[in-house]
Structures are given as C-alpha cells and as structure tokens.
Amino acid sequence: MDVLIISNNPISSFELIKKIYSIGNFMQMKKLISIGTWIFVFTLLLVPCTASIAAYPVSVQDSKGNCLEFFKPPQKVVSLVPSATEILFKIGAKDFVKGITYHDVTLAGAAGKQIIGGFFLPYLDKIEDARPDMIILSSIHKDIIRKFEKPDCKLFFFKTRTIEDAFKSMAAFGKIFDRENEALKTIAENRAEIRHIKQKLAKIDNFKKKRVIRLMGKDSIMTPGSDSFQNEIIYAAGGIPPDFGKKGNIITVTKEEWMTFNPQVIYGCTPDKEAAKNFFSKPGWKDVDAIKNHQIYYFPCDLTCRASTHTGYFVSWLSSVIYTKEFSKPENNILPTGILHSKSLGIDLEYIKSVSIAYSNIYDFVNKTLIIDFKSPQSIVSTLEGQRDNITSIGNHFSPPPTWGPGYKHGIDHLKSSILKTIQRQKQTTSFLITGADMDNLSIQTQTYKNMTVYALVTAGVMGNAVRMSKDTGTFYEPGTINIIILTNMELSKRAMTRAIISVTEGKTAALEDMDIRSSYTPLINKATGTGTDNILVVQGSGLKIENTGGHTKMGEIIAKAVYAGVTEAVLKQNGILANRNIFQRLEERKISIYQLVTGADCGCEDKRSDFAALVEELLLDPEYAAFIESSLAISDEYEKGLIKNLNSFYAWCKKIADTIAGYEIEGIKDLVSDETIPRTIKTALDAIMNGAQARLNRNEKNTIPPQRPIPQRVISLSPFITEMIYLLNAQDLLIANTTYCNVPKEAKLKKKVGSVIQMNVEKIISLHPDLVIASPLSRAKQIKILENQDIKVLKIENPQTFPQMCDITMEISKVLGRTDLAKKIVEKAAKEVETIKLKTAYLPKKKVFIQIGIKPLHSANKETFINEYINYGGGINIAENEKSGIYSREKVLKENPAVILIATMGTSKKAGEIEKQRWKKFESLNAAKNNRIYVLDPELILSPTPITFAKGLKQVLSLIHPNVDLKK
C-alpha cells in the first residue's frame, strides 16, 4: 500500500525517505505516521524537484540547483567526474554507465567501459561516439556543455563543496537510476562511521585536538581552502584544520602561515610527496611539530581528494592516525568486543569441519576473519609461525586500516591474542595469518587432476608495498598482504608441505609478472615478485600420502595453477587491476602522469598548451598508439635488465610514429619529457608521441589542411559480419576480397576469395596488395603476424556480444572507411527502434523462451551473446541465459517448459528448421507445442550482428513473444 505521512512539522521528502528507510518494523512505522488516527492516502507529490519513491517521472536537482526531470533511467551515461562514477558503481547503477575517465578504471565493474579521456581533458569525439543521454560533468567542462546542451542529453553538474553535498548527489542518483534504497544505505553507512568517530573522541579523557593540515602541491606548499570538504573531513576526524582566510579548492601557503599554524599532523596522497621532498628539509618549513615528531602520513588519492562513498571510512582511518595513542587504549573503546555475525563458505574436503568468515568488533572497528576448523588435529607449515602440530583451526584475519596504528602499537602478539579471544579459539591449537586485504575480496580456487584436488584461498593487495626481491630494500615487517592457504585432499608429508611453499611462491610470482604488477619502490624499472609481507600456510590434510609437491609433479602443478588463478582474482577484487588494463593506468602505476608530463613539457606552445595536452591524451586513447607505448614498457624492462643491447630499431620505430602523427616527416625527436628519472626507452616513446602532436598542432596553425589518415582503397574482409558491415556502410567499392563464407548480401559472393574464416590464404592476400585487412577473433594470430610483417595494416574486430557493441563496432569500422556520417544515421535509427521496443516490453509479463541455434548438438544462446538480448529486449526470459556454454539438452527444455520456442539454426537451410519444429511439436507436454508457439526464423537475419539486422530481428522476435504489442502506437 501507499502511505502519505502527515506531520505537524515541515519535513523534506529526503528526510521522509530516510525516516522510512530507518524503520525496522511495522509498529515503528505506525508510531511515525500516527497523528491521532491512521490516514491512508494515495497521492502524487506535486512539489518541484521532489518525486515519489516508487515511480517515474522523477525530478532532482544537480549541484548547480538545476532541476532535471527523468521519465526513465538514462541508458547511456558518460561520467566525467570520478567521485560521481564511484557513487554510480556503489549504488548498483554501473550498467547504465557507458563512458568513464581513465581515473575510474580500478572500480569494480569498470572493465569494458569506454574510456573517454581524463577529468581535465575528456575527448569530445569519444563522448559523441557513446551517444550519451546523460553526462555528469563539472563547470570546467565548458566545451562539452556547449556541444551537448540539447534536449536529448541531460547535463548533471556535480560538485562537492561539503560532505552533505555528496550525500545529496547520492540521493539524487538513487532517484534517477531507481536505486534509492542502495543510495540511502550508502549514506547511512557513511553517517554511522562519522558518528562512530565522534563518539570515540567524546569518550577520551582530557581530549586535546591536534592541528592537522592536508599537504598538496609540488613547487610550492598548498592546501585546500577554508571552504573545502577536505577541511570538513579533518574536523570530522577530530582535528583542527587551518583557516588562512582563503577559499577555493587549493590555495598557496606561505612559510609564515605554515610556521604560525605549526601543524602537529600532516597528511597527503602519493603525488604530494614531491612537495615534502622539495620543502621539508628547508629552514622554517621543517621547524614544525609534525615534521619534528615524524607525523607525516600518505593515503590513497581516491580517499583524500573525494567526498564520495568512502568518506566515513576515510574519516575513521585519518582519525586513527591522528589519535593512534588514544585509540589504542582499551578504556576508550565504545563497542563490546565480539563476533557480530558469520558467513559460511563451502569447501568439500573430508577433514574440514566448517569454513566461515566471522565479522567482529576488535579495537572498535569491524574485523573479518576467515576461520577453517578441522574435524581432527592437523600439522601445518606456516611462513609466519613455522611448522606446528595438533592444530584444529587455521585462518586469515583482516584488520581494517583504522586498527593498524592502534593494533600494532601493542605489537603483533597482542593483536594475535585479541583475535583469538574474539573468535574464541586457543593459541595452542590455532594458526592464523594476518592481512590488510579485505576478507570480502577472498578468492577461493580449485584445481583437480584425476583424484587430486587442491584449494587455494587467497587474499591479495598490491598497491602499497609490492616489491621486487633482490632489487628493493626491506625497511619494515608487517604480516601479510598476499596471504595464501593451501588445502588438498591428500596427506602431505613434512617434506611435501615445505616444498609446496616453493610451488605456491612460483605460482604467485608468475601471476604478478603476467599482470605487470610494479614494485612500489622502483616501479619504473622493476616488476614486483611479491608484496614484501606475504605469507603461506600449507595444511597436511588426509588421504593418500604425497611425498613431493615440486614443479615436476602433478600436485605441484595444480597447486601453482590454483595459486595463479587465486592471486589474479584477488588482485582484481582488491585493487581492480586486470592484465588487460589501459595505458593510462599502467603509466600511473609507474608513477608517470601523462597530464603532468604534457603540462610541463617544453612544447613552445604556451598559448595552446591545453590543445597540446588534449591531443596527447587523445592519441593515447587510439589503440595503435596505446599499443606502441605498451610495447615500449616491455622493451624498457628488458633493456634495463641488459637483455636488449641495441635500441636503434626501436628509435626508428619512434621516429615513424612521430611522423605518422604529424602527417609529414619531421626533422627529429626532441626532448619534450623533462623528467629525467623516466627510463630511456619509455621517455623516447613518450617524446615521439609529443613531438608528433606538437608538429600536428604547428601544421594546423599554419592553416594547412589537418592531416587525416587516408581512406584505404583496397580492403579485405576475413569475416561474414565484417563484409556485411562494409556493404551496410556503402563501402563495398573498397572491398577487393573476402572469405568463402561471405554470402550476404548476394553481391559479396562475387568478390575474390582468400580462404575461410579460420584458415586464410596468406600468399593470396599478399598478392592482392591490400592496404587494410579487417580480421575477426577467429583469424589465426600467426597468419596475421605474417601480414603485419609485410607492412600490411590489420584491423582486428571483436565479435559483438551486445547491441551496444554492434553500434560501437559500426562506428569503429566507419571511421576507418570514411563513412562516419552514414554510420551515425544507421546507429541512431537502430538505437531508436530498439529503445522503443524496450519501453514497450518493460512492464509486460516475461514469457519463458528457448532459442535454438544449433542441431547436433542442440545449441542455444547464453547471456554472453547478443542473441540473448533479442529475448530480453523482446519481453522474454531466456531459459538458457545462465548456461556456461551454449550446449543445451532437450530434457532441460522439457523441464523449463518454455512458452515460446524460436529456431534459427546456423549454417542450415530453412527446411532443417522446419524439421526441428516438427520434432519439438511431438512433445505434447510443452507449452510451446500445446499453444502452437514454435517458430522458424531466418538465421541470416537473426544471427547477423549489425545494428540494422538486430533491430529488424528484434521486431520479429517481439511479434512472436508478444503478438499483441503494436509498435505503431
């Protein structure tokens, strides 16, 4: 039922929602809404910029006070503000986001999102390609405001002057994307964390606040202005921020102001170390309490520079650093120590009694402990504790950052005893590892070989203290960032347990190397081999006795495989790092900021420096130039190790890249990168990009025609859908050859043939002298490499898995073939038709549908194919959606009993489809058979991944699932 709450006092809709959200049961709600009697009213609140919690349309205000009305959630959002992107991902709205900045790529779920540049210099063309219906931006994005200020694209201005501003924006996003509960929950969690710190500080006897300053700058000491949320964070953490009488995001601090304020605690994020390096040894600057007492701390920039979803978490961490001594005293705790709740995990081994993660209060903050209990005592080998016998419980304990200072002030033994007391285990029979990686990011991996089974339980974080052993200096010891527990279904001898440690270490290091995880101390020249605080625990187990777990044994092999998979997944969960990450992130991990390099480069372009910086970032968004820099990173590592002696061919490549960017042959590559700490190879590659950009700008300034890449005149297609796309773009005159499978449209059959989709005739391709070959994922890498070695340009196109990807690929191919205007019309028309159908089916009852696309074996489409979208968009439920592969059985179809069966069998005639239809009709218990809802579709239409054919196919599928829907109305 709908309830109108009537109160004698004014109450905002936002406060009202918070009250309802906080109510735990019906009786509490009764107290809130009772004014003498119950009043039930069904109503629509017609207050400007307020909306019902349940339905569209909704109206919200952005940070400028602009009122925006939404009739449905935006489907193609481009977010240029990292704080806003973080909020969208946190409240579960990431699927609505199409474009993000390169600052956002480590957010969980960011993989696959389109990178549109950085916050300061987003690339207009990339934004336009995304065809956004909403852009979240800042007032600095003036070009974007001018370009996209139009009815079909909402502009949401985002700015956080205060913490409360951030919460208001969270609530607004919750309304826009129908994620109000998630938004309110996030707000409540942050408020609770801030309130918790306030209560802790209030309990401290004779509490004296400390003077705290946020360090910023490089060539001068800077800090946020007095009106910044960053000073509000200091207040919330119990500190006294400076007030120099200056407002703004960032202000300059004089030496006199610095000394007069005399900070007792200084904090910043990693880039701010430059300011400390440049000033903290100088007279006056070094003569303050914080520097004298070594109270200087650095935190992740995502925490220090944002008021967003982790503000309460950062307030807690900062407060624990400022008041470590006070927080370490048990009498200042305000929460009882003990387990709050537990979550069970499944590990199927005979000797395991139970596996769970326990959530508990220790040192006044929520800790998380992986607990594995045995049915009978076990021997273990731990790199933290050595070999131990008669162990009945093992595990891995996560201490959150606010407990690091207070906990370790008492020493590791006190921390261990606190953990054991809380989880009610005995020291003599328990062995635990300790980590700073969140236990909710635990990876559990299984590997098997015949009757052997291995479980690897891995936590991993690599952003803070990754090292390369033999190269980096060890300066401190703190138990475990990458922690690995090994369980098997065999009994490992003592020798096998200790040998397993080597196999585990090699698997871990292989994963870090393959992901190019950099040393935190020497990232420019060294990959990490571990984090410097890693630990391993191997359990003896029970079963057949094993004496060896080395690299030449099957047990050693599957241990290493399980660890490799575990480290890879745990690093992704904890740090958001994938092997296939963008070039901006990989450079950032080497402490190389493209924005800082280009703004500091001696380009002789002071009046157009922003154009220069934007062009460099734009070039690095181009896959070709990104791959060039990626190659330079690999060459640099080998050159620094002495494995490459001569760089002449690399220098020639750099020159060629610079010439290509410039559009003509430049005289030579000048030193534009001023940072001499960057290795020679990487520096030269970056100089090549910048020299090319500088030359292109200079050429454009002289009123010459802007250099553009020539449209290829001799194109070969290695895939039927690419061929169809070329004809769709009216570029068939450029197509000189294709494969034997390319028969749509009919004219494609007349083109020369260069083999099949999988096996091309390389010699014939070379003999045709193409200037572009467009390949598919099925094209063999070795054959493509031969073509590239012949200086034949190869464009690799992925098979689209979704309709948006079809549109993106259409635009990508159109740019290469000089058909962007036509492509935009095609994509916009198809997108409009698809959106219309989605709106029509949004509130229709979902019918079970089975689509058959193969006969022997019976084959369907799972959620990783665009065919699945035909059913979802068309108002159905794909019964095979969650299958790992497309193979499906008739027994499963009969069990699911779909209302509709669609048949579009690949590579067969329509007659084959009719035979399949008759076969299904024999199953009289099937709803689809009983109601005559079995249909044969044209596979050349349904299986063709172009925007136009998808829109046509979707109309047909809709008409079969919901025949009463009239698209004309």
GROMACS .gro file of N, CA and C in nm, residues 257 316 596 648 692:
model
   15
  257GLU      N    1   5.270   3.155   0.726
  257GLU     CA    2   5.143   3.091   0.761
  257GLU      C    3   5.167   2.949   0.810
  316SER      N    4   3.742   0.768   0.953
  316SER     CA    5   3.783   0.671   1.056
  316SER      C    6   3.933   0.646   1.051
  596GLN      N    7   5.060   1.553  -1.609
  596GLN     CA    8   5.170   1.634  -1.557
  596GLN      C    9   5.283   1.647  -1.659
  648ASN      N   10   6.849   0.083  -3.168
  648ASN     CA   11   6.839   0.158  -3.294
  648ASN      C   12   6.708   0.133  -3.368
  692GLY      N   13   5.515   1.433  -3.231
  692GLY     CA   14   5.415   1.422  -3.337
  692GLY      C   15   5.297   1.514  -3.312
   0.00000   0.00000   0.00000
